[in-house]
Coordinates of C-alpha atoms and ligand atoms in Angstrom, one line a residue:
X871 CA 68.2 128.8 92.5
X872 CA 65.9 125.6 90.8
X873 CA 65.7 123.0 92.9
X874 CA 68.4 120.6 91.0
X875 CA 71.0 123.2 91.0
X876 CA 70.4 123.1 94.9
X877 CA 70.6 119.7 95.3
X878 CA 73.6 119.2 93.1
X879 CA 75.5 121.6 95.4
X880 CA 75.0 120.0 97.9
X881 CA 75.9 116.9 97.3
X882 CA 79.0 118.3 96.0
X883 CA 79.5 119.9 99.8
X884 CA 79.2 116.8 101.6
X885 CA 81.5 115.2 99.2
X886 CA 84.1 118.2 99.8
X887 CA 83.4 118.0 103.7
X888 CA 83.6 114.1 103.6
X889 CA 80.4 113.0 105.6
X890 CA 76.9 113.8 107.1
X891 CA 75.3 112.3 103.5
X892 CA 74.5 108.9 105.2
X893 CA 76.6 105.9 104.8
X894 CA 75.2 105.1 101.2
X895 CA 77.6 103.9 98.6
X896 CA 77.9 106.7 95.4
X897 CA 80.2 105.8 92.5
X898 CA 81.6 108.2 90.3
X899 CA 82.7 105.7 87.6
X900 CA 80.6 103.4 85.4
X901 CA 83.1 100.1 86.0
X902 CA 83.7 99.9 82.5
X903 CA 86.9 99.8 80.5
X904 CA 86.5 103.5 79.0
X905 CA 85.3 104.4 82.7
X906 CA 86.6 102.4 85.2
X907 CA 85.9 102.3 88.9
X908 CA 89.1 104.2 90.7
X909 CA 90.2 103.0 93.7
X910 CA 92.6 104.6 96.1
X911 CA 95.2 102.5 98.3
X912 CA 97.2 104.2 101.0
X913 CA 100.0 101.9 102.3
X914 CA 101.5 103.2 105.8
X915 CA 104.7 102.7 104.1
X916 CA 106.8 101.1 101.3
X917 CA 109.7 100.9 103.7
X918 CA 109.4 97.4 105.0
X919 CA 109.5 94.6 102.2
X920 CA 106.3 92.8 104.0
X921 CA 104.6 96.4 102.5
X922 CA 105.9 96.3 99.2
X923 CA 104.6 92.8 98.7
X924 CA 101.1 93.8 100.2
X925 CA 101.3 96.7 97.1
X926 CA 102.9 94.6 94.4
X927 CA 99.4 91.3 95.3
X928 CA 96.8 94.6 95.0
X929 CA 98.8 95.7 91.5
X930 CA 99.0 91.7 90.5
X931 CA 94.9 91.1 91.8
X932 CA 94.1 94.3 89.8
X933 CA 96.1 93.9 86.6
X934 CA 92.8 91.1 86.0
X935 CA 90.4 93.4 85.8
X936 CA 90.2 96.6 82.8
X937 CA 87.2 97.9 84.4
X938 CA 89.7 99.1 87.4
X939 CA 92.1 101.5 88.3
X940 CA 94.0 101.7 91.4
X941 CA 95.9 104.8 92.8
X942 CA 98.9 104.1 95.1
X943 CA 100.0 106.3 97.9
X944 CA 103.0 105.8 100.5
X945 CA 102.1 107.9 103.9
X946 CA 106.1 107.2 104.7
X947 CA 105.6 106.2 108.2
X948 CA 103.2 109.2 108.8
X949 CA 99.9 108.7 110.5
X950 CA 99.4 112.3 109.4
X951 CA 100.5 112.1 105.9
X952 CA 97.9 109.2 105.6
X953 CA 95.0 110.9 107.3
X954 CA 95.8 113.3 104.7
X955 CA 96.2 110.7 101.8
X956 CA 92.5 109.7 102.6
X957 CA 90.8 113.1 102.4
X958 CA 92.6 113.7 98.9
X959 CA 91.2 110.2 97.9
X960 CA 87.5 111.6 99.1
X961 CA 88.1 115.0 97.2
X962 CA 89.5 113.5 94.1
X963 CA 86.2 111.7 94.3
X964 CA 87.5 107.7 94.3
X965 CA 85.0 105.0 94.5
X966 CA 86.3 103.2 97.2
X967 CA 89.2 103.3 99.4
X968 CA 91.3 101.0 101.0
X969 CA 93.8 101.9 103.3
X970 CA 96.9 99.9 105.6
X971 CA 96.9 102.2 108.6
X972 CA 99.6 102.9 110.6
X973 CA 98.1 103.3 113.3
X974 CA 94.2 103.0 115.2
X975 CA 93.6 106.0 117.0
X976 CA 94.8 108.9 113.9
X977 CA 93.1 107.2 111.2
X978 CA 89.9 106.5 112.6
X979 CA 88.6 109.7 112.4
X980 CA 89.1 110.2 108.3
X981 CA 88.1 106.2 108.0
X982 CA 84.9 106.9 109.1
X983 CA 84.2 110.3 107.5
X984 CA 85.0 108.9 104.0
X985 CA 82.7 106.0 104.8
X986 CA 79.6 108.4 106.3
X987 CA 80.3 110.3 102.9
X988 CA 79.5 107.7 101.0
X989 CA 83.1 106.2 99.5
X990 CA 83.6 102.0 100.8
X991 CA 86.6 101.5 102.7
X992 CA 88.4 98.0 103.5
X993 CA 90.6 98.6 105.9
X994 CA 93.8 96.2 105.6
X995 CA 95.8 94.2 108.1
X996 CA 95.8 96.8 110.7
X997 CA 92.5 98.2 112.2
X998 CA 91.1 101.2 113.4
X999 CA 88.8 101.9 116.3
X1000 CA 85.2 101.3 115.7
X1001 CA 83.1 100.2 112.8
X1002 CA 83.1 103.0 110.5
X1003 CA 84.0 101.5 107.6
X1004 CA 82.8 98.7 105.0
X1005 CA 85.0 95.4 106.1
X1006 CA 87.9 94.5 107.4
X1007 CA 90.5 91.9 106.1
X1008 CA 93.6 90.6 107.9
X1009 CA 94.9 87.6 109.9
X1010 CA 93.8 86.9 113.7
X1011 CA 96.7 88.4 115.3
X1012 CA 96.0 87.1 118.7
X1013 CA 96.0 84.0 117.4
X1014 CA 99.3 84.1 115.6
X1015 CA 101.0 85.6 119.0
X1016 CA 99.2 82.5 120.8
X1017 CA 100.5 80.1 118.9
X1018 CA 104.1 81.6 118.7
X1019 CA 103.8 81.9 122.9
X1020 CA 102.5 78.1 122.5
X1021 CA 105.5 76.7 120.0
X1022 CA 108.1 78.6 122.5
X1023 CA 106.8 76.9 125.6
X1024 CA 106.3 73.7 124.2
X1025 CA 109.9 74.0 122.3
X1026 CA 111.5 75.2 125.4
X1027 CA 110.2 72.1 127.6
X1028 CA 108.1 75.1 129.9
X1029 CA 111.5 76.1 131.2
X1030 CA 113.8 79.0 130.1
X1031 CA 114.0 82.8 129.7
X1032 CA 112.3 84.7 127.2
X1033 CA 113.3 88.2 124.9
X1034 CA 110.1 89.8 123.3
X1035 CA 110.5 92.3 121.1
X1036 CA 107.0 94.1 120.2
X1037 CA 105.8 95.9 117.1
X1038 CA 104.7 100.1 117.2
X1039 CA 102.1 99.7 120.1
X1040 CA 99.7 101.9 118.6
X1041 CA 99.1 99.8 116.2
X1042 CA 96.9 96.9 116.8
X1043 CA 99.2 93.8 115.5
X1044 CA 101.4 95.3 118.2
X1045 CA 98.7 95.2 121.3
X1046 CA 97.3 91.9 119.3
X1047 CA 100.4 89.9 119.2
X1048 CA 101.3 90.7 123.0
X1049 CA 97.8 89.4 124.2
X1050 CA 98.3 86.3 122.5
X1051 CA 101.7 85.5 123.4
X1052 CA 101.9 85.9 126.9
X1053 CA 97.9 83.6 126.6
X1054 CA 100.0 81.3 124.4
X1055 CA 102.9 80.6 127.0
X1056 CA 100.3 80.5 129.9
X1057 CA 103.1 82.0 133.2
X1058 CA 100.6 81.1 135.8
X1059 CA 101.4 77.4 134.9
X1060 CA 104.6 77.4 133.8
X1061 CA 106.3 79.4 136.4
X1062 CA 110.0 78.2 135.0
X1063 CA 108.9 80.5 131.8
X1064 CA 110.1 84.0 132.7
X1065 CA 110.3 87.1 130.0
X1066 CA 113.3 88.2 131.1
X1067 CA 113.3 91.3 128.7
X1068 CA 110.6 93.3 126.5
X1069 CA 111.3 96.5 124.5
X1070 CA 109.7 97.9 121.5
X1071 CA 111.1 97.8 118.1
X1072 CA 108.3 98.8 116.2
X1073 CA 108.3 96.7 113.8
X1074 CA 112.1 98.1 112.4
X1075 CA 115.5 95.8 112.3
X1076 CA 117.4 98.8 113.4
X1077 CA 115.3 99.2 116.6
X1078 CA 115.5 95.6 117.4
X1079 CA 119.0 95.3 116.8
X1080 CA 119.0 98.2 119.6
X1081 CA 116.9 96.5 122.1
X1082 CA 118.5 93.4 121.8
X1083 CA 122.0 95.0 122.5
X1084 CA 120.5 95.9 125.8
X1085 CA 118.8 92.8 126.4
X1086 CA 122.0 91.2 125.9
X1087 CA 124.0 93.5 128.0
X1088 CA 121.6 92.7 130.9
X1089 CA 121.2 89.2 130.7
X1090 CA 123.4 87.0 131.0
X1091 CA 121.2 83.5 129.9
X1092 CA 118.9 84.1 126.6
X1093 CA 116.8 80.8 125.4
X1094 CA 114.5 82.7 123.1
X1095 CA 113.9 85.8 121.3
X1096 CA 110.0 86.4 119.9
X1097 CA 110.0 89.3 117.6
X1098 CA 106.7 90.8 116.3
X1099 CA 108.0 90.6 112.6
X1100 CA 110.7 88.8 111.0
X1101 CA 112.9 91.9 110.4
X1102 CA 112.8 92.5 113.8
X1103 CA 114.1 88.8 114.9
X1104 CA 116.6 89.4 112.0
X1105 CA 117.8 92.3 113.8
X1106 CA 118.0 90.8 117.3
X1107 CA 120.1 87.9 115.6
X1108 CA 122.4 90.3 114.1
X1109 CA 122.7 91.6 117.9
X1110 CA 122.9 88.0 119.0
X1111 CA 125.9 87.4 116.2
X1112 CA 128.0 90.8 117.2
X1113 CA 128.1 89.2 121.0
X1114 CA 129.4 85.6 119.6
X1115 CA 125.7 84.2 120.9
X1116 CA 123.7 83.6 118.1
X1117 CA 124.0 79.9 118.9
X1118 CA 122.9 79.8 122.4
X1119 CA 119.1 81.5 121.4
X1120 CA 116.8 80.6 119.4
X1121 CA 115.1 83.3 117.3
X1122 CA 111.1 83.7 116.2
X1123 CA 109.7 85.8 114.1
X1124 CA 106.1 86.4 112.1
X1125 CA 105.1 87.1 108.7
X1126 CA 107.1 84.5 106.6
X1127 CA 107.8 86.4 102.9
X1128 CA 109.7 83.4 100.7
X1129 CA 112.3 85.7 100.3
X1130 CA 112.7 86.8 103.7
X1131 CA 111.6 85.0 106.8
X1132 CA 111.2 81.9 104.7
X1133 CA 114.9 82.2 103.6
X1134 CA 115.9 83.0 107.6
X1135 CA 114.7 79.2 108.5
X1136 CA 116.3 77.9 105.7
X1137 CA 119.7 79.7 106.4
X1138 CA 118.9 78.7 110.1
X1139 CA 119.3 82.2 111.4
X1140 CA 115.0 81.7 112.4
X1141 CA 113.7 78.5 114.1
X1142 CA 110.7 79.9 113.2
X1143 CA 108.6 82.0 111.4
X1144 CA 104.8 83.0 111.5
X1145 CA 102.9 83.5 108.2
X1146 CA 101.1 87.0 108.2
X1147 CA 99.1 87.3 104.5
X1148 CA 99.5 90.0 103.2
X1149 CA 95.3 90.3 102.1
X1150 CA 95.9 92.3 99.0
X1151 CA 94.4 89.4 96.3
X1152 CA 91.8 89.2 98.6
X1153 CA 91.0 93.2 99.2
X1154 CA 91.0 93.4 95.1
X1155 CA 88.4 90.2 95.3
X1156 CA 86.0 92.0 97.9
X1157 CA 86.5 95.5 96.1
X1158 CA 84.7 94.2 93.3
X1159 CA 81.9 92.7 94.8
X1160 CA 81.4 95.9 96.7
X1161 CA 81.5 98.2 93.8
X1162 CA 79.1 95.6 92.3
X1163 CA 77.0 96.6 95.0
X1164 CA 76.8 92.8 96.5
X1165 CA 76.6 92.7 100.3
X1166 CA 79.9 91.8 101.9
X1167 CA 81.2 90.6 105.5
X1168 CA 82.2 93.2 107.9
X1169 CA 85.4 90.9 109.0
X1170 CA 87.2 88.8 106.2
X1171 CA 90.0 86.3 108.3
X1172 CA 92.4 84.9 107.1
X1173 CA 94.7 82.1 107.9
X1174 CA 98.5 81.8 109.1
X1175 CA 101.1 78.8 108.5
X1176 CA 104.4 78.1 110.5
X1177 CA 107.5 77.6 109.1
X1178 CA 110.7 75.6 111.4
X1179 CA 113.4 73.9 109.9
X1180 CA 111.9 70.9 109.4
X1181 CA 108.9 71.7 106.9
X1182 CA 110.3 75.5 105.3
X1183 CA 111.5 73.0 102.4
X1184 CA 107.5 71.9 102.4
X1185 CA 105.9 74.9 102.3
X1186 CA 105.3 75.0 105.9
X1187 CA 102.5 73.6 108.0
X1188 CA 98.7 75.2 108.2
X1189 CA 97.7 75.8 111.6
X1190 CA 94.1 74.9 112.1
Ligands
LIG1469 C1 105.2 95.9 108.0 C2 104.8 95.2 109.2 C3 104.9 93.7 109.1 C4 103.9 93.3 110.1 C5 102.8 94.2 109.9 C6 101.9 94.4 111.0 O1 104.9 97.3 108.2 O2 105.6 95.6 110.3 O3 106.2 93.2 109.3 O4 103.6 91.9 110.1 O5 103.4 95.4 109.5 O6 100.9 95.3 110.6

């Protein structure tokens, strides 16, 4: 067999086994309008409006450029639908990937061989173990839970009892948003702070609406309900209302869509709401400059805003 032929086969083996071929980039596409780059997005799932928004700012970011094409998947809520969503992407030959994980520990693992086999990946909003993988954009979560924990025990005078209802622990805006909470409301100093209650919802109104009947049924005296995402503080509200006590607990929540958390404060249903960015502009923005072959940051931040019923009509208030 001449050499070439040799070669090419084997290049074409470690593009069907995904890895071992070194961590260099290798695009299939010239980037031009007749040949545009490909890229492949796998969204955990399209069930959840904060999702559908993170899929409609990729299609907006993208519709800019003619030299790109982007292929949509939804793993519906499967962590093994989407492990499977990224090997297609690597056998279909795409030139880079980026991918909203359900969850760390599954997706690591095809993550990393897509990104030893030469194919970028930006891995959105939620992360996966290691550091297999080109960059990584999203807001500090830790942070955001800090600050929620701080705004509740600051709001609450460092006194009262406390509901928290977490995201899908296995993903890491779950484990993330804990941390900083209970930092944010600091128990060892305010020992008239008590969570009286945590379940976890993750991250559906359903669940929440669930947990929140129990909390309810156990508890007697509720000041404050901090749920990982807005749908879920919708849902423990909805619990609140069905028991006549909607009024007696106030209710936060994080990610702040306009037409959904945003419109909570302003109906006063929220007292307050989180901004979590969705990062698809910017994973459009860095995709380009990677296929461009520029040299990019590992970690892309970005900010959050909160929203209360005082500055929602503003456009809420950056938090520094
Ligand atoms: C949507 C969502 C958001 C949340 C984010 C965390 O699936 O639950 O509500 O902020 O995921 O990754």
């Amino acid at each position: 067999m001449p050499l070439r032929k040799i070669l090419l086969l084997f290049i074409s083996m470690c593009a069907l086994a995904g890895f071992g071929c070194g961590s260099e980039s290798r695009q299939q596409h010239a980037g031009t309008p007749e040949d545009p780059w490909v890229i492949g997005m796998s969204q955990c799932n399209l069930g959840e409006p904060w999702r559908v928004q993170m899929d409609a700012d990729v299609r907006a970011a993208a519709a800019d450029y003619d030299n790109l094409r982007v292929i949509f998947k939804d793993a519906q809520n499967s962590s093994l639908v989407q492990r499977a969503q990224v090997e297609e992407f690597v056998q279909q030959g795409v030139d880079l990937i980026i991918i909203s994980p359900k969850e760390a520990a599954p997706l690591t693992r095809p993550v990393a061989e897509a990104y030893q086999g030469g194919i970028p990946v930006i891995v959105l909003d939620r992360e996966v173990q290691g550091d297999q993988y080109t960059s990584f954009i999203g807001a500090d979560n830790v942070r955001i839970g800090r600050e929620a924990g701080r705004w509740i025990r600051e709001t609450l005078g460092g006194r009262g009892r406390i509901v928290e209802l977490k995201g899908l622990m296995t993903s890491t805006p779950g484990q993330d948003r804990n941390q900083g909470f209970l930092e944010g409301l600091e128990l060892d100093r305010y020992p008239g702070l008590q969570v009286v209650f945590a379940g976890e919802m993750q991250w559906l109104e359903p669940n929440a609406r669930r947990e929140m009947e129990s909390a309810l049924a156990t508890n007697s005296e509720i000041d404050v309900v901090y749920a990982h995402n807005d749908p879920g503080a919708h849902g423990a509200w909805l619990a609140a209302r069905a028991a006549g006590r909607e009024n007696d607990i106030m209710f936060v929540g994080i990610d702040a869509l306009p037409h959904e958390g945003q419109q909570y404060v302003g109906q006063g249903i929220l007292d307050a709401t989180f901004l979590y960015p969705t990062g698809g502009e910017e994973a459009i923005e860095l995709a380009l400059r990677i296929l461009r072959g520029e040299e990019v940051p590992e970690k892309i931040v970005l900010g959050t805003r909160i929203f209360t019923q005082q500055n929602v009509g503003a456009g809420g208030q950056p938090i520094n």
